Coordinates of C-alpha atoms and ligand atoms in Angstrom, one line a residue:
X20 CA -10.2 -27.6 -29.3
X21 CA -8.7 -29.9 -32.3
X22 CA -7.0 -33.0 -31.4
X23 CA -6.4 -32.7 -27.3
X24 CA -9.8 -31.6 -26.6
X25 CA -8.5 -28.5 -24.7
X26 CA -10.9 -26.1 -23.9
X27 CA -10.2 -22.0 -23.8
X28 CA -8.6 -21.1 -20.7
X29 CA -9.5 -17.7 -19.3
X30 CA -7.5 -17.8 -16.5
X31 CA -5.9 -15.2 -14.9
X32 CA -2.3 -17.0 -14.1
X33 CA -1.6 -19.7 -14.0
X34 CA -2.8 -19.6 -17.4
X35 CA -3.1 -20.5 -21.2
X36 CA 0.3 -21.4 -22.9
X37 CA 1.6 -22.0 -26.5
X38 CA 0.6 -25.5 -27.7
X39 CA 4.0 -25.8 -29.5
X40 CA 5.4 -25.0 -26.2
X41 CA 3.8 -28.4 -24.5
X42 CA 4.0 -30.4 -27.0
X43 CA 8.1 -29.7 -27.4
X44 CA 8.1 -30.3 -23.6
X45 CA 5.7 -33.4 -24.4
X46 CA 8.5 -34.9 -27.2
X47 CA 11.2 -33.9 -25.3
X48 CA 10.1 -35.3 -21.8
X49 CA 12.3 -38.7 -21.5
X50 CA 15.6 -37.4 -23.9
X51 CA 16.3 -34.1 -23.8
X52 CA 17.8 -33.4 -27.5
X53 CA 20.0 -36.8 -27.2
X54 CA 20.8 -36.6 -23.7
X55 CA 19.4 -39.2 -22.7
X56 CA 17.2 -37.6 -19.7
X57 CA 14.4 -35.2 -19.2
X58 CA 15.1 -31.6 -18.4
X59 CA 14.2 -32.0 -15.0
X60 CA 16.5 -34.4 -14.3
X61 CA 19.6 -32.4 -15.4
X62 CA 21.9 -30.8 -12.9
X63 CA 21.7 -27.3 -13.1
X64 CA 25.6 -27.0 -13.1
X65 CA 25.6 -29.2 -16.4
X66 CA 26.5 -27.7 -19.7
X67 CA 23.7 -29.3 -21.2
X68 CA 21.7 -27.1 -18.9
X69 CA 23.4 -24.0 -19.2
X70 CA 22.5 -24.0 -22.4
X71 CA 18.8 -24.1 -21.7
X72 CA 19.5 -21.4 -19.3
X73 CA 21.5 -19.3 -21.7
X74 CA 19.3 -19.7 -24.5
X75 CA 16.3 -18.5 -22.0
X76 CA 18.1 -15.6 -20.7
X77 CA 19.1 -14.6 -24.5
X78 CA 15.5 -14.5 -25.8
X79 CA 14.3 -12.2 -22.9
X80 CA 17.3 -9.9 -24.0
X81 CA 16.1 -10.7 -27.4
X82 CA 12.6 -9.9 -26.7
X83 CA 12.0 -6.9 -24.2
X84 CA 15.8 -5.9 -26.0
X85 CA 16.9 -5.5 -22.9
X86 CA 20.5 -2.9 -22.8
X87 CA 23.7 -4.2 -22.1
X88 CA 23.4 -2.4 -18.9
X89 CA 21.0 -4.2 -17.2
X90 CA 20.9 -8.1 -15.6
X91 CA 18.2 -10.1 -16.5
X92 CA 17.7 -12.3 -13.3
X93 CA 15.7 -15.8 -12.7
X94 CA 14.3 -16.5 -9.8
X95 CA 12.2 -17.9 -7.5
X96 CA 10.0 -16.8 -4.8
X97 CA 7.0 -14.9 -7.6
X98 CA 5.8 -11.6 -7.6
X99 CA 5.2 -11.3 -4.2
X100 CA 8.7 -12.2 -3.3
X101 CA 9.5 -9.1 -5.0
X102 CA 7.5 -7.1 -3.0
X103 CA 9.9 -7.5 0.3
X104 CA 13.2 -7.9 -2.3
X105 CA 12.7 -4.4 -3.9
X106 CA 12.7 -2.3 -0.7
X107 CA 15.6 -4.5 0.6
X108 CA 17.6 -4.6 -2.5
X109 CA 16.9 -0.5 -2.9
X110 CA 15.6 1.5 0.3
X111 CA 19.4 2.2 1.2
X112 CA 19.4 6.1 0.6
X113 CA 17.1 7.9 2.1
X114 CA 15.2 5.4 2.9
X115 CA 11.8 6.1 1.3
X116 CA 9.8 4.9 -1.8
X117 CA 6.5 6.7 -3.0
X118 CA 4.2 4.3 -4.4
X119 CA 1.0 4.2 -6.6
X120 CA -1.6 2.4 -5.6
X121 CA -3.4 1.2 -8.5
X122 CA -4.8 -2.1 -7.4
X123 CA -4.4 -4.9 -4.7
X124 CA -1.1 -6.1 -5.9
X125 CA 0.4 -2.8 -5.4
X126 CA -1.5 -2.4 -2.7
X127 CA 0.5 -5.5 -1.1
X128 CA 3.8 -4.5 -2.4
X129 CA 3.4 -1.2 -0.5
X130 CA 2.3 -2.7 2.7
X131 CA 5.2 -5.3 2.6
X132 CA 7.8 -2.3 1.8
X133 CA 6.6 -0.3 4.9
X134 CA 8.3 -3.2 7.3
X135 CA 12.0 -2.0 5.4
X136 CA 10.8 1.9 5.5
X137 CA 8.7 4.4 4.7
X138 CA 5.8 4.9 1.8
X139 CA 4.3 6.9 0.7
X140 CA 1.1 6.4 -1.4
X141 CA 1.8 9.7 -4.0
X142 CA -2.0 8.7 -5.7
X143 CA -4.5 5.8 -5.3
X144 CA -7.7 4.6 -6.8
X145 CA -8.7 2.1 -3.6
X146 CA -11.7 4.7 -2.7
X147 CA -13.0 3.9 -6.4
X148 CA -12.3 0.2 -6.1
X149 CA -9.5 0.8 -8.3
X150 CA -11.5 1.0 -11.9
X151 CA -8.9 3.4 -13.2
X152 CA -4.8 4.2 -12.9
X153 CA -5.1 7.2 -10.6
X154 CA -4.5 10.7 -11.4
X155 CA -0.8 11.6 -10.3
X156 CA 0.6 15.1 -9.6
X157 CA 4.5 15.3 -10.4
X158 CA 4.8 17.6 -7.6
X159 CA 4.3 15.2 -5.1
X160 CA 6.7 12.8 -5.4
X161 CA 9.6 12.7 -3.4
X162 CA 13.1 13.9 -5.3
X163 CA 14.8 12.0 -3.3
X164 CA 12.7 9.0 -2.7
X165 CA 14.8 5.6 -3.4
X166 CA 12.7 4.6 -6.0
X167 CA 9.0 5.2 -7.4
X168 CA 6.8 1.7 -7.7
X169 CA 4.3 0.8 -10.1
X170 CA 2.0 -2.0 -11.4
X171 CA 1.9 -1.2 -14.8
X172 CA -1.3 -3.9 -15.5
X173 CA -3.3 -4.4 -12.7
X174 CA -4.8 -8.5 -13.1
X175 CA -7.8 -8.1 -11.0
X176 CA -9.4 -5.2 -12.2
X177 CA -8.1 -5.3 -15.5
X178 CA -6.7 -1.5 -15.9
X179 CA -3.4 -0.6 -17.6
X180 CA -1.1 2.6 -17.1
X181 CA -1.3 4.5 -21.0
X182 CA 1.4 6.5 -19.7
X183 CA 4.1 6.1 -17.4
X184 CA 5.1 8.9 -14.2
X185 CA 7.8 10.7 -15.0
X186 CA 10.2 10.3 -12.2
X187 CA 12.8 12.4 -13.5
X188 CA 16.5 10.5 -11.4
X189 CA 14.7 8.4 -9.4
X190 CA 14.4 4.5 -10.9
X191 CA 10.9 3.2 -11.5
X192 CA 10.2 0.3 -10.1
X193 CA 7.5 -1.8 -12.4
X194 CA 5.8 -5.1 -11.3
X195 CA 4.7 -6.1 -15.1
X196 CA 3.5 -9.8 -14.1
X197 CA 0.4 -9.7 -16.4
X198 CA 1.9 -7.2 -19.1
X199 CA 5.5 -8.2 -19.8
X200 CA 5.6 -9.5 -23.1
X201 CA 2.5 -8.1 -24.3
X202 CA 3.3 -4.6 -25.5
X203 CA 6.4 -3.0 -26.4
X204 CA 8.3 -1.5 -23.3
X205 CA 11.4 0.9 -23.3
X206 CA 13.5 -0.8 -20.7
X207 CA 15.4 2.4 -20.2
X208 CA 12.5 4.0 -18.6
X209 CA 12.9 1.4 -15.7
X210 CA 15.3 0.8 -13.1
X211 CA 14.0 -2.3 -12.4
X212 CA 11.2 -4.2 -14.3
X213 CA 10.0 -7.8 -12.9
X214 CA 7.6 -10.4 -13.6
X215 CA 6.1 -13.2 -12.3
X216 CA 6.0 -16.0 -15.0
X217 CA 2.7 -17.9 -14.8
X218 CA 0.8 -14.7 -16.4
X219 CA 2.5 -14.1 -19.5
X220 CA 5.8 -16.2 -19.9
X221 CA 5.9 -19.9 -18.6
X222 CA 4.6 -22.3 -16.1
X223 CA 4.5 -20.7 -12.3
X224 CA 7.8 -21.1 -10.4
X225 CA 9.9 -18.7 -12.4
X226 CA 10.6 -15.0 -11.4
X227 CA 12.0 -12.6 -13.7
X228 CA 14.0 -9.4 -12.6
X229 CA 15.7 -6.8 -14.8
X230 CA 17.7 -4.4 -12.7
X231 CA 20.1 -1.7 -13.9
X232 CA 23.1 -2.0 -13.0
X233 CA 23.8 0.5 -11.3
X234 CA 20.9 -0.2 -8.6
X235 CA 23.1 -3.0 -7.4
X236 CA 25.6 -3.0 -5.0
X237 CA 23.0 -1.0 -2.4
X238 CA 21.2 -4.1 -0.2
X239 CA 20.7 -3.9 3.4
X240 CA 22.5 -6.1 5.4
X241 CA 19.6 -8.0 6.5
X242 CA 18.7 -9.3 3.0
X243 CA 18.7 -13.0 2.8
X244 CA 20.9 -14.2 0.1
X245 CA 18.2 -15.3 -2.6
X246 CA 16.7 -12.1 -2.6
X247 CA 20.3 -10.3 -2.8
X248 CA 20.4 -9.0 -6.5
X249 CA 24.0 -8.3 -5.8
X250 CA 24.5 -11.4 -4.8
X251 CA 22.1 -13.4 -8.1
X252 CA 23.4 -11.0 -10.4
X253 CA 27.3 -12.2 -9.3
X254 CA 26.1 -15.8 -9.5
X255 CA 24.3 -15.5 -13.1
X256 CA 21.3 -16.6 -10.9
X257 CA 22.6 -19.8 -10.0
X258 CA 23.3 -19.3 -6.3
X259 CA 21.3 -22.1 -5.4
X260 CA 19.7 -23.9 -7.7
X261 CA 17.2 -22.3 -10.2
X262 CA 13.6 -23.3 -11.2
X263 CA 15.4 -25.4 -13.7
X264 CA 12.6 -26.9 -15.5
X265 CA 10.1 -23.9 -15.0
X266 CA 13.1 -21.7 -17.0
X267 CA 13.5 -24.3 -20.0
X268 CA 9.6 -23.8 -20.4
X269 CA 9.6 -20.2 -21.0
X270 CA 12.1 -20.7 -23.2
X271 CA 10.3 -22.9 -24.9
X272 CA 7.4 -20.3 -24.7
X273 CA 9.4 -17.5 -25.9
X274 CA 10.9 -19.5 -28.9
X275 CA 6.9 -19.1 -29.7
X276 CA 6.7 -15.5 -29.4
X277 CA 9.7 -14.9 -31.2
X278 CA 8.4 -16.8 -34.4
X279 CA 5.3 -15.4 -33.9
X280 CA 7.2 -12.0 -35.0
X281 CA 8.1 -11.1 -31.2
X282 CA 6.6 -8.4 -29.2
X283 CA 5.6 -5.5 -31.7
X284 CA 3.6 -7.7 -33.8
X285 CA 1.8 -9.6 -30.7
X286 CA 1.2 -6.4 -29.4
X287 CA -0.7 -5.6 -32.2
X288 CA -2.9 -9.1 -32.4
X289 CA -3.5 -8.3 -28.2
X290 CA -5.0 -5.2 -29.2
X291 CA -7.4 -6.3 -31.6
X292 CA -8.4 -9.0 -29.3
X293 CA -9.0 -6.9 -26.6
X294 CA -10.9 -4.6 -29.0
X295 CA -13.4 -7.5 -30.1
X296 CA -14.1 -7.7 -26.2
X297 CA -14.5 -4.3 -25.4
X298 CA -16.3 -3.4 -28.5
X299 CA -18.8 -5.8 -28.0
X300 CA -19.2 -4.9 -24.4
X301 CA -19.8 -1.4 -24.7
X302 CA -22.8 -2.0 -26.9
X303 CA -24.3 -5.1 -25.0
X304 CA -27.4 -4.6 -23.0
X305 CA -26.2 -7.4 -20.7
X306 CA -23.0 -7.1 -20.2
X307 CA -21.0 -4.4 -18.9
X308 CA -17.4 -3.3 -18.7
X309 CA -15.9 -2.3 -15.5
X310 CA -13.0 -0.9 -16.2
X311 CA -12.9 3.0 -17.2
X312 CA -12.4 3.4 -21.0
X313 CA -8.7 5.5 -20.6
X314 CA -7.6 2.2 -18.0
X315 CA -8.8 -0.7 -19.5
X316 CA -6.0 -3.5 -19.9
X317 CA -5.4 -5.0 -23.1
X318 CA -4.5 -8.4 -20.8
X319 CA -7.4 -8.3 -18.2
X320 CA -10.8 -8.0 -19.3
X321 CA -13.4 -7.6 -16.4
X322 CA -17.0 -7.0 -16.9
X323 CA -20.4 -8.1 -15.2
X324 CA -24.2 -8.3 -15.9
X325 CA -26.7 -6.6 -13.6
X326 CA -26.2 -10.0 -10.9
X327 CA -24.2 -12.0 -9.3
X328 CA -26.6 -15.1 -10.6
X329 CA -26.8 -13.9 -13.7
X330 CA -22.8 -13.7 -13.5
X331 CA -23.1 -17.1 -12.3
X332 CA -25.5 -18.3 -15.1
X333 CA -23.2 -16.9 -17.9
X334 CA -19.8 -18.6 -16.4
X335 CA -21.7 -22.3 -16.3
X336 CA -22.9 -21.2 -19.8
X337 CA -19.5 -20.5 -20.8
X338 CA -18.1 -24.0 -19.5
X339 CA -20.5 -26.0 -21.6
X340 CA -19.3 -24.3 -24.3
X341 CA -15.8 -25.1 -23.8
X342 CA -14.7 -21.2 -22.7
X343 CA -13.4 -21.6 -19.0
X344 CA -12.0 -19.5 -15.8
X345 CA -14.5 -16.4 -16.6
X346 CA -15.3 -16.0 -13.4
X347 CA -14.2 -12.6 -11.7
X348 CA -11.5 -12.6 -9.2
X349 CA -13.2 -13.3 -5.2
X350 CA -12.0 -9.5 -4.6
X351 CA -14.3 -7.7 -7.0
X352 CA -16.8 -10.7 -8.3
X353 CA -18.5 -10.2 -11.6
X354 CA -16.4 -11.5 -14.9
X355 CA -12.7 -11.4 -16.1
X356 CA -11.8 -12.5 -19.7
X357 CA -7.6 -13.0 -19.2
X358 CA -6.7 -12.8 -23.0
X359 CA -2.7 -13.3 -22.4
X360 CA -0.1 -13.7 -25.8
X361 CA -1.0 -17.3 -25.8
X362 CA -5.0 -17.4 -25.9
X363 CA -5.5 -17.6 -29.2
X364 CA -8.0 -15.1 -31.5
X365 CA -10.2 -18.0 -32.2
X366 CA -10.7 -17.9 -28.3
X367 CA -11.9 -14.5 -28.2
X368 CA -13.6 -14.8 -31.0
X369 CA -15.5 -17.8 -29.6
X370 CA -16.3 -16.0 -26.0
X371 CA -17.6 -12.9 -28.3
X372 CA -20.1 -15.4 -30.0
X373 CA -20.9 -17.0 -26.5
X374 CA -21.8 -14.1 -25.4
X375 CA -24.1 -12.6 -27.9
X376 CA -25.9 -16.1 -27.8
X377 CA -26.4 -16.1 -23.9
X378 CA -27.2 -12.1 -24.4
X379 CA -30.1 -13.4 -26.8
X380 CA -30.8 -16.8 -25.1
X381 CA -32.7 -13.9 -22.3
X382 CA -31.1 -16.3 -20.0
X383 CA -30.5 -13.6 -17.5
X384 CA -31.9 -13.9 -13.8
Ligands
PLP427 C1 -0.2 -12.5 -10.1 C2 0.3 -11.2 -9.8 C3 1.1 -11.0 -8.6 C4 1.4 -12.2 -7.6 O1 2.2 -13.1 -8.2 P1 2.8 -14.3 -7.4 O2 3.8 -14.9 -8.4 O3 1.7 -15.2 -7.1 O4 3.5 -13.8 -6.2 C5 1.7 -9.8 -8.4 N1 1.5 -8.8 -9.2 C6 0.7 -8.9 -10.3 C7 0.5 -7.7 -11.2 C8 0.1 -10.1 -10.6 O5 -0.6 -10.2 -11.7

């Protein structure tokens, strides 16, 4: 692609950025702005960085406009950090959570919850290899449950929630690592909403949490300090020191979004892209979609032909045509087309193409 000879980068996470993004980071590398030293060299107690941190923390505000009343944390420790952080920050009441078990990242966060107290799976796709957001019934969750979890884009089978639970008082708990960003989202309906970074926002390293505030002040005692969001919230994050250069990236990344017309108007280019995809696949005779139609993720697009060598076939395909990382997660084989904010339409314009071509190349095994 153009003058860097990058190729399209399908990857699930870590995965495609902005080019402006890199090539700021590129100019910027040596002498930060006038500095006289690179980002990563800066103490993270400097004003100079603080102001990389500010301005980061202000465009996630910006972006997912975020209420007053809730702290937008940075830390470290990804995703699955969260999963052990959220039941220790939280399961101070009664002690239970009900989660839904929509895929193998919820999955995880469920079984790593059950060491602080106890689950319960309210509804679950596993016995259907998790194609589709499960069915819930309202009247089985717990009223006084300390919180309701969710994955509201599952990045492995590449289904979406089109609706949230309604968990009347009790705060809903979202892992949105491979949907933040992408669609609008009413913070309001979340208690707490984290991310991940290396999906949708930045280089890997960085984890983002928004709590209400009111959730705070409730850890157990055996909570070690970086996963306190008592204690990250008190120390704007800087307890120790924070994924300095990994947050001045997705800064730069969301300085991107932002002049791409934020999240309403990328929401609307991820949903034509994912339409090209899914339109395409629904009328191919060698491809096939493997998400249900009501689930399907406008991030995650995961499909197969009728074989693993024929999968096999199409992903080499792919590669000499500069379309890489197609291949299915080791979980569920098959395909997987991750079309995050920064993969441009020309990319999925290009695999659309690809495929037709291998579709009438017969090249199938
Ligand atoms: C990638 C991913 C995770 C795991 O993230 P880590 O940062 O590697 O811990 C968890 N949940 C979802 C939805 C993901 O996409």
């Amino acid at each position: 692609m153009g003058e860097w000879n990058r190729v399209f980068n399908f990857a699930a996470g870590p995965a495609v950025m902005p080019e402006s993004a890199l090539l700021t980071a590129r100019d910027e590398m040596l002498n930060w702005r006038g500095r006289g030293m690179s980002v990563m060299e800066m103490t993270h107690r400097s004003k100079m960085y603080l102001e990389i941190f500010d301005h980061t923390v202000s465009l996630f505000r910006e972006l997912l406009h975020v209420p007053d009343e809730y702290a937008v944390l940075l830390l470290q420790g990804g995703a699955t950090g969260q999963f052990a952080a959220i039941p220790m920050n939280l399961m101070t009441g009664s002690g239970r959570a009900d989660y839904i078990d929509s895929g193998n990242f919820a999955h995880g966060a469920a079984a790593e919850a059950e060491k602080y107290g106890k689950v319960s799976i309210v509804a679950s796709s596993r016995d259907d290899n998790y194609t589709h957001i499960p069915a819930w019934n309202e009247s089985a969750f717990d009223k006084s449950a300390d919180y309701f979890y969710i994955t509201t884009n599952n990045t492995i089978f590449g289904t979406r929630y089109a609706q949230l639970p309604e968990t009347g008082s009790v705060p809903l708990v979202a892992d949105a690592s491979s949907n933040i960003l992408s669609e609008e989202m009413d913070i309001r309906r979340f208690g707490v909403l984290y991310a991940g970074a290396q999906k949708n926002i930045g280089p890997a390293g960085l984890t983002v949490v928004i709590v209400r505030r009111d959730l705070l002040g409730r850890p157990m005692p055996i909570t070690p300090k970086i996963m306190n969001w008592t204690v990250m919230a008190e120390k704007d994050s800087m307890l120790n020191t924070p994924p300095t250069y990994a947050i001045y990236m997705a800064g730069l990344c969301l300085e991107w979004l932002k002049e791409k017309g934020g999240v309403a108007a990328i929401e609307k280019h991820n949903i034509e892209k994912a339409s090209w995809l899914y339109d395409y696949l629904d009328e191919s005779k060698v491809f096939r979609p493997t998400a249900d139609k009501p689930s399907r993720s406008r991030m995650n697009v995961t499909f197969r032909t009728a074989s693993d060598e024929t999968d096999a076939a199409f992903v080499s395909y792919a590669q000499q045509r500069g379309l890489v990382n197609l291949k299915g997660h080791r979980l569920t084989g098959g395909l997987r087309a991750s079309i995050y904010n920064a993969m441009p339409p020309e990319g999925v314009k290009k695999l659309v193409e690809v495929m037709k071509s291998f579709e009438c190349s017969g090249q199938e095994a």
